[in-house]
Amino acid sequence: MSEKRPTIYDVARVAGVSRSLVSLVLRGSDKVSDASREAVETAIAELGYRPSRAASELASGRTETIAVLIDDYANTWFVDLLRGLEGELARDGYRVSVVDTAGATDTEALRRSVDALLSLRADAIVVARDLPPSLTGRTLTTAVAPPLVVAGTRLDMPEGVDGVANDDAAGARLVAEHLLALGHRRIGHLAVAGGAGAARRASFVAAVAAGGGEVIVVEHDGAATEAEGRAAALGLLRAHPELTAVFGANDLMAIGVLGAARELGIRVPEQLSVAGYDSTEIAASGVIDLTTVDDRSYDMGVEVGRMVRDLVGGRPAAGERRVLEPTLIPRGTTGPARRL
Amino acid sequence: MSEKRPTIYDVARVAGVSRSLVSLVLRGSDKVSDASREAVETAIAELGYRPSRAASELASGRTETIAVLIDDYANTWFVDLLRGLEGELARDGYRVSVVDTAGATDTEALRRSVDALLSLRADAIVVARDLPPSLTGRTLTTAVAPPLVVAGTRLDMPEGVDGVANDDAAGARLVAEHLLALGHRRIGHLAVAGGAGAARRASFVAAVAAGGGEVIVVEHDGAATEAEGRAAALGLLRAHPELTAVFGANDLMAIGVLGAARELGIRVPEQLSVAGYDSTEIAASGVIDLTTVDDRSYDMGVEVGRMVRDLVGGRPAAGERRVLEPTLIPRGTTGPARRL
DNA sequence: TTGTATGCGTTATCAA
DNA sequence: TTGATAACGCATACAA
């Protein structure tokens, strides 16, 4: 803890070259003689030198970082998106930095989270949750803000912002049609807060109604966790024993429904069909085997990566939209409606 | 995208004060007159100014950031640790930045991940996975490296490094005793790579043997995912139909075992008992209802946070250890051994 | 291919 | 309580 960290100066001195030479080697320039390069590299190894990101960011004006804003680490739908994004941007040398807003319960805390996000000075920001209000203000449409790409729901995308969307309305409709085809007419839905939740809910209710069914919706404005889903489902199933199916707004909540059903001694899918949304890894598990909607978040990550590259490369934000069509993944938790 | 980002200079000019004054306001100093403070604040709001972290880090030498290295976002055991850590460090104004190594399959890629981690120049590094070799080298014991705290397993902690450990040996023993008490004698174990996995495995095998039982271990060096656990369990259960219980090295793999059992038509817990480790949120779900070990990762996060504060505050690394005693959470996936 | 000089946006040390 | 000024460690013209 005594000596100071080595800087590019130290490396240059040890290698017997100038600072710029070291910088060139660091940045992988090909206009450096092999001798110099080697000298620099051994000096780096010897000193245990690591470049200071702060200094290089400050000098270059670029952070080579893409910041991703998510809701909650516990809701793992973003994992595939991240993999797609990283895969797409790794070649360009970008780092991906994740920031969660799970702790930000009130708008003030959310604003602080966004401030922290912005102070990262990332080259681009990917928002994989509802767009926080503080990210849409006047100041952010100007030079102050880095390029923004929203990975979200088809509706609710603000004007002029680029984004890749899942067609939540279509996904929810797939679930509705699946359940209707199985004979379900009295269906529960555990809605969640936010744009995607609203889109899924509205579309689901409309599609079921169009098919001659009826939906009992349970509102829910807290975290969209398994525990919350379970509690909500317990209330719903007790109050509405006539329901033959429940659609959870995401996999986590749907898994909560499965837990509630088990607790109440309701067999799935014989007595109750359950569907989720997001196609998380855990939903594919043999024990869960949850019917769900694949929103293609990996592909979404790839598309987001491309947009980010375009925007960082200079293309002006033009509110470009790409919509990915979700597909239904029928599994073991949905089956024919029970006879009443 | 035309105008440049406002800097502290611009704020000073608009507010009619000096740059240092602005800096003082930013850092919340109390030796600033109310008039100046207000002028600065309105200027900040007007310009949409955000401080540059790069510049402030460079000038101050502090990043106010704690970097956390994890394995994989999909294995959510770290979530509680993170919450504990953030809760403990939030008051001190520290940010927490998570870096995953899921993409780093070979040692070279891992080294690059670690380089990226180090270049963050975080004020401290928390390693919540096996300590990568490149983080223990000679260079890192000197001034080059920031304080390091390991959140890991009790064994395998390198000399001189501070850390908070889960007593994996004790946890695995709890599982062994639980299963033995239920009459199980022929037990399978899905091991995982890494220190925690090795500790759990060794302790489990020893404890079962001491109780007169026998363990069939399936090695596994890939990712510790649900899918892998399921595949491994399928092989294990087919080859060893005499097993009455299986202990998965973590919840994800144990859930894989549940899936395999279901696929093979084996009833849990009537015909097969299954236990996991980590007490993840999903394991608590009513559908899973997995017997598991609570390794108290939230508390671990809090302890890690305290150590980090001490180390950043100047206490020299002294290889301090704190060990948290795990507890068994018996749930519905374990029951009396079936009669053979 | 290599070296020099300047600036990036802050913080921190002094003076005032 | 305020202001001027020197670091901080690197990138990048530009010059050699």
PDB file of N, CA, C and O in Angstrom, chain B residues 75-81 166 168 175 200 247-252 254-255 275-285 288-298 326-331:
ATOM      1  N   ASN B  75     -27.393 -16.978 -12.241  1.00  0.00           N
ATOM      2  CA  ASN B  75     -27.378 -17.656 -10.940  1.00  0.00           C
ATOM      3  C   ASN B  75     -27.555 -16.599  -9.855  1.00  0.00           C
ATOM      4  O   ASN B  75     -26.608 -15.943  -9.425  1.00  0.00           O
ATOM      5  N   THR B  76     -28.784 -16.460  -9.404  1.00  0.00           N
ATOM      6  CA  THR B  76     -29.162 -15.269  -8.652  1.00  0.00           C
ATOM      7  C   THR B  76     -28.792 -15.278  -7.174  1.00  0.00           C
ATOM      8  O   THR B  76     -29.293 -14.463  -6.409  1.00  0.00           O
ATOM      9  N   TRP B  77     -27.931 -16.170  -6.777  1.00  0.00           N
ATOM     10  CA  TRP B  77     -27.594 -16.196  -5.346  1.00  0.00           C
ATOM     11  C   TRP B  77     -26.954 -14.884  -4.907  1.00  0.00           C
ATOM     12  O   TRP B  77     -27.058 -14.481  -3.754  1.00  0.00           O
ATOM     13  N   PHE B  78     -26.317 -14.195  -5.823  1.00  0.00           N
ATOM     14  CA  PHE B  78     -25.598 -12.975  -5.472  1.00  0.00           C
ATOM     15  C   PHE B  78     -26.528 -11.788  -5.200  1.00  0.00           C
ATOM     16  O   PHE B  78     -26.088 -10.759  -4.666  1.00  0.00           O
ATOM     17  N   VAL B  79     -27.796 -11.943  -5.564  1.00  0.00           N
ATOM     18  CA  VAL B  79     -28.706 -10.808  -5.458  1.00  0.00           C
ATOM     19  C   VAL B  79     -28.843 -10.331  -4.016  1.00  0.00           C
ATOM     20  O   VAL B  79     -28.749  -9.137  -3.725  1.00  0.00           O
ATOM     21  N   ASP B  80     -29.019 -11.268  -3.108  1.00  0.00           N
ATOM     22  CA  ASP B  80     -29.138 -10.874  -1.704  1.00  0.00           C
ATOM     23  C   ASP B  80     -27.831 -10.291  -1.177  1.00  0.00           C
ATOM     24  O   ASP B  80     -27.834  -9.343  -0.393  1.00  0.00           O
ATOM     25  N   LEU B  81     -26.750 -10.857  -1.593  1.00  0.00           N
ATOM     26  CA  LEU B  81     -25.451 -10.322  -1.191  1.00  0.00           C
ATOM     27  C   LEU B  81     -25.336  -8.873  -1.614  1.00  0.00           C
ATOM     28  O   LEU B  81     -24.910  -7.992  -0.859  1.00  0.00           O
ATOM     29  N   ASN B 166     -18.972 -18.319   3.744  1.00  0.00           N
ATOM     30  CA  ASN B 166     -20.025 -19.228   4.151  1.00  0.00           C
ATOM     31  C   ASN B 166     -19.328 -20.530   4.504  1.00  0.00           C
ATOM     32  O   ASN B 166     -18.375 -20.937   3.848  1.00  0.00           O
ATOM     33  N   ASP B 168     -19.357 -23.681   3.906  1.00  0.00           N
ATOM     34  CA  ASP B 168     -19.961 -24.656   3.003  1.00  0.00           C
ATOM     35  C   ASP B 168     -19.871 -26.067   3.547  1.00  0.00           C
ATOM     36  O   ASP B 168     -20.764 -26.886   3.331  1.00  0.00           O
ATOM     37  N   VAL B 175     -27.072 -30.865   5.361  1.00  0.00           N
ATOM     38  CA  VAL B 175     -27.868 -31.607   4.383  1.00  0.00           C
ATOM     39  C   VAL B 175     -27.679 -33.110   4.596  1.00  0.00           C
ATOM     40  O   VAL B 175     -28.643 -33.881   4.603  1.00  0.00           O
ATOM     41  N   ARG B 200     -18.371 -28.230  -0.482  1.00  0.00           N
ATOM     42  CA  ARG B 200     -19.665 -28.882  -0.250  1.00  0.00           C
ATOM     43  C   ARG B 200     -19.564 -30.374  -0.525  1.00  0.00           C
ATOM     44  O   ARG B 200     -20.061 -31.204   0.232  1.00  0.00           O
ATOM     45  N   PHE B 247     -28.394 -34.619  -3.721  1.00  0.00           N
ATOM     46  CA  PHE B 247     -28.052 -33.288  -3.220  1.00  0.00           C
ATOM     47  C   PHE B 247     -27.395 -32.514  -4.357  1.00  0.00           C
ATOM     48  O   PHE B 247     -26.350 -32.902  -4.867  1.00  0.00           O
ATOM     49  N   GLY B 248     -28.041 -31.450  -4.768  1.00  0.00           N
ATOM     50  CA  GLY B 248     -27.464 -30.610  -5.820  1.00  0.00           C
ATOM     51  C   GLY B 248     -26.583 -29.540  -5.211  1.00  0.00           C
ATOM     52  O   GLY B 248     -26.930 -28.974  -4.176  1.00  0.00           O
ATOM     53  N   ALA B 249     -25.480 -29.256  -5.855  1.00  0.00           N
ATOM     54  CA  ALA B 249     -24.508 -28.330  -5.272  1.00  0.00           C
ATOM     55  C   ALA B 249     -25.021 -26.901  -5.164  1.00  0.00           C
ATOM     56  O   ALA B 249     -24.482 -26.096  -4.421  1.00  0.00           O
ATOM     57  N   ASN B 250     -26.050 -26.596  -5.914  1.00  0.00           N
ATOM     58  CA  ASN B 250     -26.732 -25.313  -5.694  1.00  0.00           C
ATOM     59  C   ASN B 250     -28.194 -25.459  -6.108  1.00  0.00           C
ATOM     60  O   ASN B 250     -28.588 -26.489  -6.677  1.00  0.00           O
ATOM     61  N   ASP B 251     -28.967 -24.455  -5.816  1.00  0.00           N
ATOM     62  CA  ASP B 251     -30.402 -24.551  -6.070  1.00  0.00           C
ATOM     63  C   ASP B 251     -30.726 -24.806  -7.533  1.00  0.00           C
ATOM     64  O   ASP B 251     -31.620 -25.591  -7.874  1.00  0.00           O
ATOM     65  N   LEU B 252     -29.996 -24.138  -8.393  1.00  0.00           N
ATOM     66  CA  LEU B 252     -30.273 -24.270  -9.811  1.00  0.00           C
ATOM     67  C   LEU B 252     -30.114 -25.722 -10.267  1.00  0.00           C
ATOM     68  O   LEU B 252     -30.960 -26.259 -10.988  1.00  0.00           O
ATOM     69  N   ALA B 254     -30.189 -28.327  -8.331  1.00  0.00           N
ATOM     70  CA  ALA B 254     -31.191 -29.143  -7.641  1.00  0.00           C
ATOM     71  C   ALA B 254     -32.537 -29.058  -8.358  1.00  0.00           C
ATOM     72  O   ALA B 254     -33.271 -30.052  -8.463  1.00  0.00           O
ATOM     73  N   ILE B 255     -32.839 -27.884  -8.860  1.00  0.00           N
ATOM     74  CA  ILE B 255     -34.084 -27.745  -9.618  1.00  0.00           C
ATOM     75  C   ILE B 255     -33.993 -28.579 -10.891  1.00  0.00           C
ATOM     76  O   ILE B 255     -34.976 -29.170 -11.341  1.00  0.00           O
ATOM     77  N   ALA B 275     -32.280 -32.042  -2.412  1.00  0.00           N
ATOM     78  CA  ALA B 275     -31.910 -30.848  -1.654  1.00  0.00           C
ATOM     79  C   ALA B 275     -30.966 -29.989  -2.476  1.00  0.00           C
ATOM     80  O   ALA B 275     -30.239 -30.492  -3.334  1.00  0.00           O
ATOM     81  N   GLY B 276     -30.999 -28.689  -2.214  1.00  0.00           N
ATOM     82  CA  GLY B 276     -30.123 -27.764  -2.918  1.00  0.00           C
ATOM     83  C   GLY B 276     -29.300 -26.944  -1.950  1.00  0.00           C
ATOM     84  O   GLY B 276     -29.153 -27.304  -0.774  1.00  0.00           O
ATOM     85  N   TYR B 277     -28.786 -25.836  -2.436  1.00  0.00           N
ATOM     86  CA  TYR B 277     -27.940 -24.973  -1.612  1.00  0.00           C
ATOM     87  C   TYR B 277     -28.019 -23.558  -2.166  1.00  0.00           C
ATOM     88  O   TYR B 277     -27.952 -23.378  -3.381  1.00  0.00           O
ATOM     89  N   ASP B 278     -28.198 -22.611  -1.292  1.00  0.00           N
ATOM     90  CA  ASP B 278     -28.174 -21.167  -1.592  1.00  0.00           C
ATOM     91  C   ASP B 278     -29.425 -20.431  -1.156  1.00  0.00           C
ATOM     92  O   ASP B 278     -29.388 -19.210  -0.975  1.00  0.00           O
ATOM     93  N   SER B 279     -30.517 -21.182  -1.023  1.00  0.00           N
ATOM     94  CA  SER B 279     -31.776 -20.542  -0.644  1.00  0.00           C
ATOM     95  C   SER B 279     -32.130 -19.362  -1.532  1.00  0.00           C
ATOM     96  O   SER B 279     -32.318 -18.241  -1.064  1.00  0.00           O
ATOM     97  N   THR B 280     -32.204 -19.611  -2.805  1.00  0.00           N
ATOM     98  CA  THR B 280     -32.607 -18.556  -3.732  1.00  0.00           C
ATOM     99  C   THR B 280     -34.112 -18.344  -3.643  1.00  0.00           C
ATOM    100  O   THR B 280     -34.852 -19.189  -3.128  1.00  0.00           O
ATOM    101  N   GLU B 281     -34.537 -17.225  -4.141  1.00  0.00           N
ATOM    102  CA  GLU B 281     -35.945 -16.858  -4.078  1.00  0.00           C
ATOM    103  C   GLU B 281     -36.811 -17.914  -4.765  1.00  0.00           C
ATOM    104  O   GLU B 281     -37.866 -18.292  -4.270  1.00  0.00           O
ATOM    105  N   ILE B 282     -36.333 -18.361  -5.893  1.00  0.00           N
ATOM    106  CA  ILE B 282     -37.145 -19.271  -6.688  1.00  0.00           C
ATOM    107  C   ILE B 282     -37.317 -20.630  -5.998  1.00  0.00           C
ATOM    108  O   ILE B 282     -38.342 -21.296  -6.150  1.00  0.00           O
ATOM    109  N   ALA B 283     -36.318 -21.010  -5.207  1.00  0.00           N
ATOM    110  CA  ALA B 283     -36.414 -22.294  -4.503  1.00  0.00           C
ATOM    111  C   ALA B 283     -37.514 -22.264  -3.456  1.00  0.00           C
ATOM    112  O   ALA B 283     -38.057 -23.295  -3.074  1.00  0.00           O
ATOM    113  N   ALA B 284     -37.839 -21.071  -3.005  1.00  0.00           N
ATOM    114  CA  ALA B 284     -38.866 -20.928  -1.982  1.00  0.00           C
ATOM    115  C   ALA B 284     -40.267 -20.994  -2.571  1.00  0.00           C
ATOM    116  O   ALA B 284     -41.257 -21.092  -1.852  1.00  0.00           O
ATOM    117  N   SER B 285     -40.333 -20.923  -3.889  1.00  0.00           N
ATOM    118  CA  SER B 285     -41.637 -20.958  -4.534  1.00  0.00           C
ATOM    119  C   SER B 285     -42.415 -22.205  -4.155  1.00  0.00           C
ATOM    120  O   SER B 285     -41.851 -23.265  -3.915  1.00  0.00           O
ATOM    121  N   ILE B 288     -41.755 -25.265  -6.347  1.00  0.00           N
ATOM    122  CA  ILE B 288     -40.455 -25.898  -6.191  1.00  0.00           C
ATOM    123  C   ILE B 288     -40.362 -26.440  -4.784  1.00  0.00           C
ATOM    124  O   ILE B 288     -40.134 -27.617  -4.561  1.00  0.00           O
ATOM    125  N   ASP B 289     -40.515 -25.536  -3.824  1.00  0.00           N
ATOM    126  CA  ASP B 289     -40.549 -25.915  -2.414  1.00  0.00           C
ATOM    127  C   ASP B 289     -39.343 -26.767  -2.058  1.00  0.00           C
ATOM    128  O   ASP B 289     -39.473 -27.835  -1.450  1.00  0.00           O
ATOM    129  N   LEU B 290     -38.205 -26.274  -2.456  1.00  0.00           N
ATOM    130  CA  LEU B 290     -36.955 -27.049  -2.350  1.00  0.00           C
ATOM    131  C   LEU B 290     -36.293 -26.933  -0.982  1.00  0.00           C
ATOM    132  O   LEU B 290     -36.077 -25.834  -0.470  1.00  0.00           O
ATOM    133  N   THR B 291     -35.977 -28.076  -0.407  1.00  0.00           N
ATOM    134  CA  THR B 291     -35.137 -28.092   0.787  1.00  0.00           C
ATOM    135  C   THR B 291     -33.772 -27.564   0.386  1.00  0.00           C
ATOM    136  O   THR B 291     -33.181 -28.007  -0.599  1.00  0.00           O
ATOM    137  N   THR B 292     -33.270 -26.601   1.153  1.00  0.00           N
ATOM    138  CA  THR B 292     -32.019 -25.973   0.737  1.00  0.00           C
ATOM    139  C   THR B 292     -31.274 -25.453   1.958  1.00  0.00           C
ATOM    140  O   THR B 292     -31.752 -25.575   3.091  1.00  0.00           O
ATOM    141  N   VAL B 293     -30.119 -24.894   1.710  1.00  0.00           N
ATOM    142  CA  VAL B 293     -29.319 -24.333   2.795  1.00  0.00           C
ATOM    143  C   VAL B 293     -29.285 -22.817   2.641  1.00  0.00           C
ATOM    144  O   VAL B 293     -28.974 -22.307   1.576  1.00  0.00           O
ATOM    145  N   ASP B 294     -29.625 -22.165   3.697  1.00  0.00           N
ATOM    146  CA  ASP B 294     -29.567 -20.697   3.688  1.00  0.00           C
ATOM    147  C   ASP B 294     -28.150 -20.272   4.047  1.00  0.00           C
ATOM    148  O   ASP B 294     -27.714 -20.425   5.178  1.00  0.00           O
ATOM    149  N   ASP B 295     -27.442 -19.755   3.078  1.00  0.00           N
ATOM    150  CA  ASP B 295     -26.063 -19.341   3.372  1.00  0.00           C
ATOM    151  C   ASP B 295     -25.971 -17.873   3.760  1.00  0.00           C
ATOM    152  O   ASP B 295     -24.900 -17.295   3.788  1.00  0.00           O
ATOM    153  N   ARG B 296     -27.109 -17.297   4.050  1.00  0.00           N
ATOM    154  CA  ARG B 296     -27.158 -15.948   4.619  1.00  0.00           C
ATOM    155  C   ARG B 296     -26.402 -14.928   3.788  1.00  0.00           C
ATOM    156  O   ARG B 296     -25.571 -14.165   4.288  1.00  0.00           O
ATOM    157  N   SER B 297     -26.719 -14.928   2.527  1.00  0.00           N
ATOM    158  CA  SER B 297     -25.927 -14.045   1.671  1.00  0.00           C
ATOM    159  C   SER B 297     -26.225 -12.566   1.920  1.00  0.00           C
ATOM    160  O   SER B 297     -25.358 -11.730   1.679  1.00  0.00           O
ATOM    161  N   TYR B 298     -27.400 -12.263   2.419  1.00  0.00           N
ATOM    162  CA  TYR B 298     -27.653 -10.852   2.753  1.00  0.00           C
ATOM    163  C   TYR B 298     -26.706 -10.397   3.867  1.00  0.00           C
ATOM    164  O   TYR B 298     -26.035  -9.374   3.755  1.00  0.00           O
ATOM    165  N   PRO B 326     -24.310 -21.421   8.182  1.00  0.00           N
ATOM    166  CA  PRO B 326     -25.515 -21.635   7.391  1.00  0.00           C
ATOM    167  C   PRO B 326     -26.571 -22.388   8.196  1.00  0.00           C
ATOM    168  O   PRO B 326     -26.259 -23.002   9.223  1.00  0.00           O
ATOM    169  N   THR B 327     -27.796 -22.319   7.733  1.00  0.00           N
ATOM    170  CA  THR B 327     -28.849 -23.098   8.373  1.00  0.00           C
ATOM    171  C   THR B 327     -29.609 -23.889   7.314  1.00  0.00           C
ATOM    172  O   THR B 327     -29.688 -23.473   6.161  1.00  0.00           O
ATOM    173  N   LEU B 328     -30.137 -24.996   7.726  1.00  0.00           N
ATOM    174  CA  LEU B 328     -30.901 -25.825   6.799  1.00  0.00           C
ATOM    175  C   LEU B 328     -32.341 -25.326   6.745  1.00  0.00           C
ATOM    176  O   LEU B 328     -32.919 -24.969   7.769  1.00  0.00           O
ATOM    177  N   ILE B 329     -32.880 -25.281   5.550  1.00  0.00           N
ATOM    178  CA  ILE B 329     -34.301 -24.956   5.403  1.00  0.00           C
ATOM    179  C   ILE B 329     -35.009 -26.180   4.839  1.00  0.00           C
ATOM    180  O   ILE B 329     -35.022 -26.389   3.629  1.00  0.00           O
ATOM    181  N   PRO B 330     -35.582 -26.986   5.714  1.00  0.00           N
ATOM    182  CA  PRO B 330     -36.253 -28.197   5.229  1.00  0.00           C
ATOM    183  C   PRO B 330     -37.564 -27.816   4.566  1.00  0.00           C
ATOM    184  O   PRO B 330     -38.333 -27.040   5.123  1.00  0.00           O
ATOM    185  N   ARG B 331     -37.758 -28.314   3.380  1.00  0.00           N
ATOM    186  CA  ARG B 331     -39.025 -28.045   2.701  1.00  0.00           C
ATOM    187  C   ARG B 331     -39.579 -29.354   2.146  1.00  0.00           C
ATOM    188  O   ARG B 331     -39.212 -30.442   2.594  1.00  0.00           O
TER     189      ARG B 331
END
